Amino acid sequence: MSRTASTPTAQDFVPFATAALDFHRALNLPTAPLVASRAELDALHEHLVALYELLDAHALRTGPLVPIEGDCLGAARTRIWQAADHLHAAYHSAPRPDSGAFPDGEACRVGLPEGAPDLTICHRHQIAARLVRRRSTPADLHAPFTGLIRH
């Protein structure tokens, strides 16, 4: 199938995702201190996992053609996963909206300890972690610098 001027490309959609995040921040986050809700953290985690998958696809396709760019995309992919991992931890640090209790972070490893849909973040995180383990070494994930510099 040939690409025509009316066929959408990635460049057509990514700016809309960025604008949506900016719009959300402007409308929903007051200037006063505010605790991030579990629903907000879950939505942000979902966004970062989708961004991780997009960067993963770009890194895999670009690396064989332009190794330096592929290395940079791979480093960005790793950093996005680290951010998603921190959001997952923040979710478990946030109180439950109904009781104010804090869920056990280790409990999410057994599935959905609070029942669906409350811990869909854990299910999504576990699925994404399988891909991360295929693409990264533990040293990659814990290194202070994730990029290889080629000249």
C-alpha atoms as an extended CHARMM CRD file, in Angstrom:
* protein
*
       151  EXT
         1         1  MET       CA              0.0000000000        0.0000000000        0.0000000000  PROA      1               0.0000000000
         2         2  SER       CA              1.4890000000        3.3470000000       -0.9370000000  PROA      2               0.0000000000
         3         3  ARG       CA              1.4940000000        6.2350000000        1.4930000000  PROA      3               0.0000000000
         4         4  THR       CA             -0.5400000000        9.2210000000        0.3470000000  PROA      4               0.0000000000
         5         5  ALA       CA             -0.9000000000       12.7030000000        1.7890000000  PROA      5               0.0000000000
         6         6  SER       CA             -4.1280000000       11.6180000000        3.5200000000  PROA      6               0.0000000000
         7         7  THR       CA             -2.5570000000        8.5830000000        5.2130000000  PROA      7               0.0000000000
         8         8  PRO       CA             -1.7970000000        9.4250000000        8.8560000000  PROA      8               0.0000000000
         9         9  THR       CA              1.7320000000        8.9290000000       10.1460000000  PROA      9               0.0000000000
        10        10  ALA       CA              3.1500000000        8.7120000000       13.6590000000  PROA      10              0.0000000000
        11        11  GLN       CA              4.1030000000       12.3530000000       13.4450000000  PROA      11              0.0000000000
        12        12  ASP       CA              0.4040000000       13.1380000000       13.0630000000  PROA      12              0.0000000000
        13        13  PHE       CA             -0.5410000000       11.5320000000       16.3930000000  PROA      13              0.0000000000
        14        14  VAL       CA              2.3540000000       12.0130000000       18.8080000000  PROA      14              0.0000000000
        15        15  PRO       CA              1.8410000000       15.8070000000       19.0460000000  PROA      15              0.0000000000
        16        16  PHE       CA             -1.7870000000       15.1540000000       20.0170000000  PROA      16              0.0000000000
        17        17  ALA       CA             -0.6620000000       12.8770000000       22.8570000000  PROA      17              0.0000000000
        18        18  THR       CA              1.7150000000       15.5820000000       24.0560000000  PROA      18              0.0000000000
        19        19  ALA       CA             -0.9760000000       18.2460000000       23.8210000000  PROA      19              0.0000000000
        20        20  ALA       CA             -3.4070000000       16.0170000000       25.7340000000  PROA      20              0.0000000000
        21        21  LEU       CA             -0.9160000000       15.6700000000       28.5950000000  PROA      21              0.0000000000
        22        22  ASP       CA             -0.3220000000       19.4210000000       28.6660000000  PROA      22              0.0000000000
        23        23  PHE       CA             -4.0760000000       20.0470000000       28.5960000000  PROA      23              0.0000000000
        24        24  HSD       CA             -4.6540000000       17.5300000000       31.3990000000  PROA      24              0.0000000000
        25        25  ARG       CA             -1.9790000000       19.1640000000       33.5670000000  PROA      25              0.0000000000
        26        26  ALA       CA             -3.3510000000       22.6590000000       32.9750000000  PROA      26              0.0000000000
        27        27  LEU       CA             -6.9480000000       21.6590000000       33.7500000000  PROA      27              0.0000000000
        28        28  ASN       CA             -6.5620000000       19.0970000000       36.5000000000  PROA      28              0.0000000000
        29        29  LEU       CA             -3.5720000000       20.0920000000       38.5910000000  PROA      29              0.0000000000
        30        30  PRO       CA             -4.0470000000       23.1550000000       40.7770000000  PROA      30              0.0000000000
        31        31  THR       CA             -1.1160000000       25.2850000000       41.8350000000  PROA      31              0.0000000000
        32        32  ALA       CA             -1.6480000000       24.2810000000       45.4770000000  PROA      32              0.0000000000
        33        33  PRO       CA             -0.0600000000       21.0740000000       46.8210000000  PROA      33              0.0000000000
        34        34  LEU       CA             -1.9870000000       18.0120000000       45.7460000000  PROA      34              0.0000000000
        35        35  VAL       CA             -1.4580000000       14.3130000000       46.3270000000  PROA      35              0.0000000000
        36        36  ALA       CA             -1.5080000000       12.2930000000       43.1250000000  PROA      36              0.0000000000
        37        37  SER       CA             -4.4100000000        9.8800000000       43.1720000000  PROA      37              0.0000000000
        38        38  ARG       CA             -4.0000000000        6.2070000000       42.4700000000  PROA      38              0.0000000000
        39        39  ALA       CA             -6.1550000000        6.6190000000       39.3470000000  PROA      39              0.0000000000
        40        40  GLU       CA             -3.8220000000        9.3600000000       38.0860000000  PROA      40              0.0000000000
        41        41  LEU       CA             -0.7330000000        7.2470000000       38.7800000000  PROA      41              0.0000000000
        42        42  ASP       CA             -2.3270000000        4.2820000000       37.0110000000  PROA      42              0.0000000000
        43        43  ALA       CA             -3.1130000000        6.4170000000       33.9410000000  PROA      43              0.0000000000
        44        44  LEU       CA              0.4140000000        7.8590000000       33.8730000000  PROA      44              0.0000000000
        45        45  HSD       CA              1.8730000000        4.3580000000       34.1680000000  PROA      45              0.0000000000
        46        46  GLU       CA             -0.2530000000        3.1900000000       31.2480000000  PROA      46              0.0000000000
        47        47  HSD       CA              0.9990000000        6.1490000000       29.2110000000  PROA      47              0.0000000000
        48        48  LEU       CA              4.6520000000        5.4060000000       29.9910000000  PROA      48              0.0000000000
        49        49  VAL       CA              4.2790000000        1.7080000000       29.1830000000  PROA      49              0.0000000000
        50        50  ALA       CA              2.8040000000        2.6600000000       25.8000000000  PROA      50              0.0000000000
        51        51  LEU       CA              5.6930000000        5.0870000000       25.2680000000  PROA      51              0.0000000000
        52        52  TYR       CA              8.1500000000        2.3280000000       26.2630000000  PROA      52              0.0000000000
        53        53  GLU       CA              6.6450000000        0.0350000000       23.6250000000  PROA      53              0.0000000000
        54        54  LEU       CA              6.8440000000        2.7760000000       20.9800000000  PROA      54              0.0000000000
        55        55  LEU       CA             10.5040000000        3.4990000000       21.7850000000  PROA      55              0.0000000000
        56        56  ASP       CA             11.2260000000       -0.2270000000       21.8140000000  PROA      56              0.0000000000
        57        57  ALA       CA              9.8330000000       -0.5880000000       18.3040000000  PROA      57              0.0000000000
        58        58  HSD       CA             11.8720000000        2.3840000000       17.1020000000  PROA      58              0.0000000000
        59        59  ALA       CA             15.0700000000        1.1260000000       18.7600000000  PROA      59              0.0000000000
        60        60  LEU       CA             14.7140000000       -2.3440000000       17.2540000000  PROA      60              0.0000000000
        61        61  ARG       CA             14.0560000000       -1.0260000000       13.7520000000  PROA      61              0.0000000000
        62        62  THR       CA             16.6050000000        1.7910000000       13.8210000000  PROA      62              0.0000000000
        63        63  GLY       CA             19.5330000000        0.0450000000       15.5250000000  PROA      63              0.0000000000
        64        64  PRO       CA             20.5390000000       -2.1800000000       12.5990000000  PROA      64              0.0000000000
        65        65  LEU       CA             20.3960000000        0.7580000000       10.1860000000  PROA      65              0.0000000000
        66        66  VAL       CA             21.8750000000        3.5900000000       12.2730000000  PROA      66              0.0000000000
        67        67  PRO       CA             23.5900000000        2.0870000000       15.3520000000  PROA      67              0.0000000000
        68        68  ILE       CA             24.2570000000        5.4180000000       17.0990000000  PROA      68              0.0000000000
        69        69  GLU       CA             20.6030000000        6.4730000000       16.8480000000  PROA      69              0.0000000000
        70        70  GLY       CA             19.5190000000        2.9720000000       17.8980000000  PROA      70              0.0000000000
        71        71  ASP       CA             21.7260000000        3.2170000000       21.0010000000  PROA      71              0.0000000000
        72        72  CYS       CA             20.1650000000        6.5610000000       21.9150000000  PROA      72              0.0000000000
        73        73  LEU       CA             16.6470000000        5.2080000000       21.4220000000  PROA      73              0.0000000000
        74        74  GLY       CA             17.5410000000        2.1560000000       23.5210000000  PROA      74              0.0000000000
        75        75  ALA       CA             18.7930000000        4.4300000000       26.3050000000  PROA      75              0.0000000000
        76        76  ALA       CA             15.5740000000        6.4550000000       26.1530000000  PROA      76              0.0000000000
        77        77  ARG       CA             13.5690000000        3.2230000000       26.2800000000  PROA      77              0.0000000000
        78        78  THR       CA             15.4430000000        2.1880000000       29.4370000000  PROA      78              0.0000000000
        79        79  ARG       CA             14.8620000000        5.5470000000       31.1150000000  PROA      79              0.0000000000
        80        80  ILE       CA             11.1420000000        5.4010000000       30.3200000000  PROA      80              0.0000000000
        81        81  TRP       CA             10.9550000000        1.9550000000       31.9110000000  PROA      81              0.0000000000
        82        82  GLN       CA             12.7130000000        3.2920000000       35.0010000000  PROA      82              0.0000000000
        83        83  ALA       CA             10.1170000000        6.0820000000       35.1960000000  PROA      83              0.0000000000
        84        84  ALA       CA              7.2730000000        3.5540000000       34.8100000000  PROA      84              0.0000000000
        85        85  ASP       CA              8.8160000000        1.4490000000       37.5730000000  PROA      85              0.0000000000
        86        86  HSD       CA              8.9040000000        4.4830000000       39.8620000000  PROA      86              0.0000000000
        87        87  LEU       CA              5.2530000000        5.2490000000       39.0540000000  PROA      87              0.0000000000
        88        88  HSD       CA              4.3480000000        1.6830000000       39.9700000000  PROA      88              0.0000000000
        89        89  ALA       CA              6.1190000000        2.1360000000       43.3050000000  PROA      89              0.0000000000
        90        90  ALA       CA              4.3850000000        5.5000000000       43.8380000000  PROA      90              0.0000000000
        91        91  TYR       CA              1.0430000000        3.8130000000       43.2280000000  PROA      91              0.0000000000
        92        92  HSD       CA              1.7700000000        1.4250000000       46.0740000000  PROA      92              0.0000000000
        93        93  SER       CA              2.7810000000        4.3510000000       48.2590000000  PROA      93              0.0000000000
        94        94  ALA       CA             -0.5520000000        6.0990000000       47.6970000000  PROA      94              0.0000000000
        95        95  PRO       CA             -3.4240000000        5.2920000000       50.0360000000  PROA      95              0.0000000000
        96        96  ARG       CA             -6.5070000000        3.4430000000       48.8280000000  PROA      96              0.0000000000
        97        97  PRO       CA             -9.3260000000        5.9070000000       48.2030000000  PROA      97              0.0000000000
        98        98  ASP       CA            -11.9310000000        3.8960000000       50.1400000000  PROA      98              0.0000000000
        99        99  SER       CA            -10.0240000000        3.0690000000       53.3330000000  PROA      99              0.0000000000
       100       100  GLY       CA             -6.8530000000        5.1350000000       53.3110000000  PROA      100             0.0000000000
       101       101  ALA       CA             -4.8930000000        1.8910000000       53.8040000000  PROA      101             0.0000000000
       102       102  PHE       CA             -1.7230000000        1.1830000000       51.8770000000  PROA      102             0.0000000000
       103       103  PRO       CA             -1.5290000000       -1.9650000000       49.7290000000  PROA      103             0.0000000000
       104       104  ASP       CA              1.4240000000       -4.2770000000       50.0840000000  PROA      104             0.0000000000
       105       105  GLY       CA              3.7850000000       -3.7250000000       47.1530000000  PROA      105             0.0000000000
       106       106  GLU       CA              4.8080000000       -7.3640000000       47.1710000000  PROA      106             0.0000000000
       107       107  ALA       CA              1.2030000000       -8.4940000000       46.9560000000  PROA      107             0.0000000000
       108       108  CYS       CA              0.8830000000       -7.3180000000       43.3720000000  PROA      108             0.0000000000
       109       109  ARG       CA              3.2750000000      -10.0710000000       42.2780000000  PROA      109             0.0000000000
       110       110  VAL       CA              0.6000000000      -12.6750000000       42.9350000000  PROA      110             0.0000000000
       111       111  GLY       CA             -1.8380000000      -11.1120000000       40.5120000000  PROA      111             0.0000000000
       112       112  LEU       CA             -4.6080000000       -8.7420000000       41.4350000000  PROA      112             0.0000000000
       113       113  PRO       CA             -4.7090000000       -8.8720000000       45.2590000000  PROA      113             0.0000000000
       114       114  GLU       CA             -7.3140000000       -6.1050000000       45.5060000000  PROA      114             0.0000000000
       115       115  GLY       CA             -9.2820000000       -7.4380000000       42.5790000000  PROA      115             0.0000000000
       116       116  ALA       CA             -9.8150000000       -5.9930000000       39.1570000000  PROA      116             0.0000000000
       117       117  PRO       CA             -9.7460000000       -3.2210000000       38.1570000000  PROA      117             0.0000000000
       118       118  ASP       CA             -7.9190000000       -1.7790000000       41.1830000000  PROA      118             0.0000000000
       119       119  LEU       CA             -4.5360000000       -3.2510000000       40.4140000000  PROA      119             0.0000000000
       120       120  THR       CA             -4.5590000000       -3.3310000000       36.6550000000  PROA      120             0.0000000000
       121       121  ILE       CA             -1.3570000000       -1.3140000000       37.0130000000  PROA      121             0.0000000000
       122       122  CYS       CA              0.3390000000       -4.3950000000       38.5000000000  PROA      122             0.0000000000
       123       123  HSD       CA             -0.8790000000       -6.6500000000       35.7040000000  PROA      123             0.0000000000
       124       124  ARG       CA              0.2940000000       -4.1440000000       33.0730000000  PROA      124             0.0000000000
       125       125  HSD       CA              3.6110000000       -3.7210000000       34.8830000000  PROA      125             0.0000000000
       126       126  GLN       CA              4.2400000000       -7.4740000000       34.9710000000  PROA      126             0.0000000000
       127       127  ILE       CA              3.5010000000       -7.8370000000       31.2500000000  PROA      127             0.0000000000
       128       128  ALA       CA              5.7910000000       -4.9330000000       30.3740000000  PROA      128             0.0000000000
       129       129  ALA       CA              8.5050000000       -6.2630000000       32.6980000000  PROA      129             0.0000000000
       130       130  ARG       CA              8.7060000000       -9.4380000000       30.5910000000  PROA      130             0.0000000000
       131       131  LEU       CA              9.5560000000       -7.3360000000       27.5540000000  PROA      131             0.0000000000
       132       132  VAL       CA             12.0270000000       -5.2620000000       29.5770000000  PROA      132             0.0000000000
       133       133  ARG       CA             13.8230000000       -8.4220000000       30.7120000000  PROA      133             0.0000000000
       134       134  ARG       CA             14.1970000000       -9.5070000000       27.0690000000  PROA      134             0.0000000000
       135       135  ARG       CA             15.5900000000       -6.1240000000       26.0070000000  PROA      135             0.0000000000
       136       136  SER       CA             17.7260000000       -5.1180000000       29.0000000000  PROA      136             0.0000000000
       137       137  THR       CA             20.1860000000       -6.5880000000       31.4400000000  PROA      137             0.0000000000
       138       138  PRO       CA             19.9770000000       -5.8500000000       35.1630000000  PROA      138             0.0000000000
       139       139  ALA       CA             23.1190000000       -3.7490000000       34.7510000000  PROA      139             0.0000000000
       140       140  ASP       CA             21.3550000000       -1.6670000000       32.0620000000  PROA      140             0.0000000000
       141       141  LEU       CA             18.4290000000       -1.0090000000       34.3730000000  PROA      141             0.0000000000
       142       142  HSD       CA             20.5240000000       -0.0200000000       37.3880000000  PROA      142             0.0000000000
       143       143  ALA       CA             23.3550000000        1.8730000000       35.7090000000  PROA      143             0.0000000000
       144       144  PRO       CA             23.4620000000        5.6320000000       36.3230000000  PROA      144             0.0000000000
       145       145  PHE       CA             24.1200000000        6.0860000000       32.5820000000  PROA      145             0.0000000000
       146       146  THR       CA             22.2020000000        4.0080000000       30.0580000000  PROA      146             0.0000000000
       147       147  GLY       CA             23.7030000000        5.1500000000       26.7850000000  PROA      147             0.0000000000
       148       148  LEU       CA             26.6530000000        3.8730000000       24.8250000000  PROA      148             0.0000000000
       149       149  ILE       CA             28.4940000000        6.6750000000       23.0560000000  PROA      149             0.0000000000
       150       150  ARG       CA             29.7920000000        5.8380000000       19.6280000000  PROA      150             0.0000000000
       151       151  HSD       CA             31.9210000000        8.1390000000       17.5310000000  PROA      151             0.0000000000
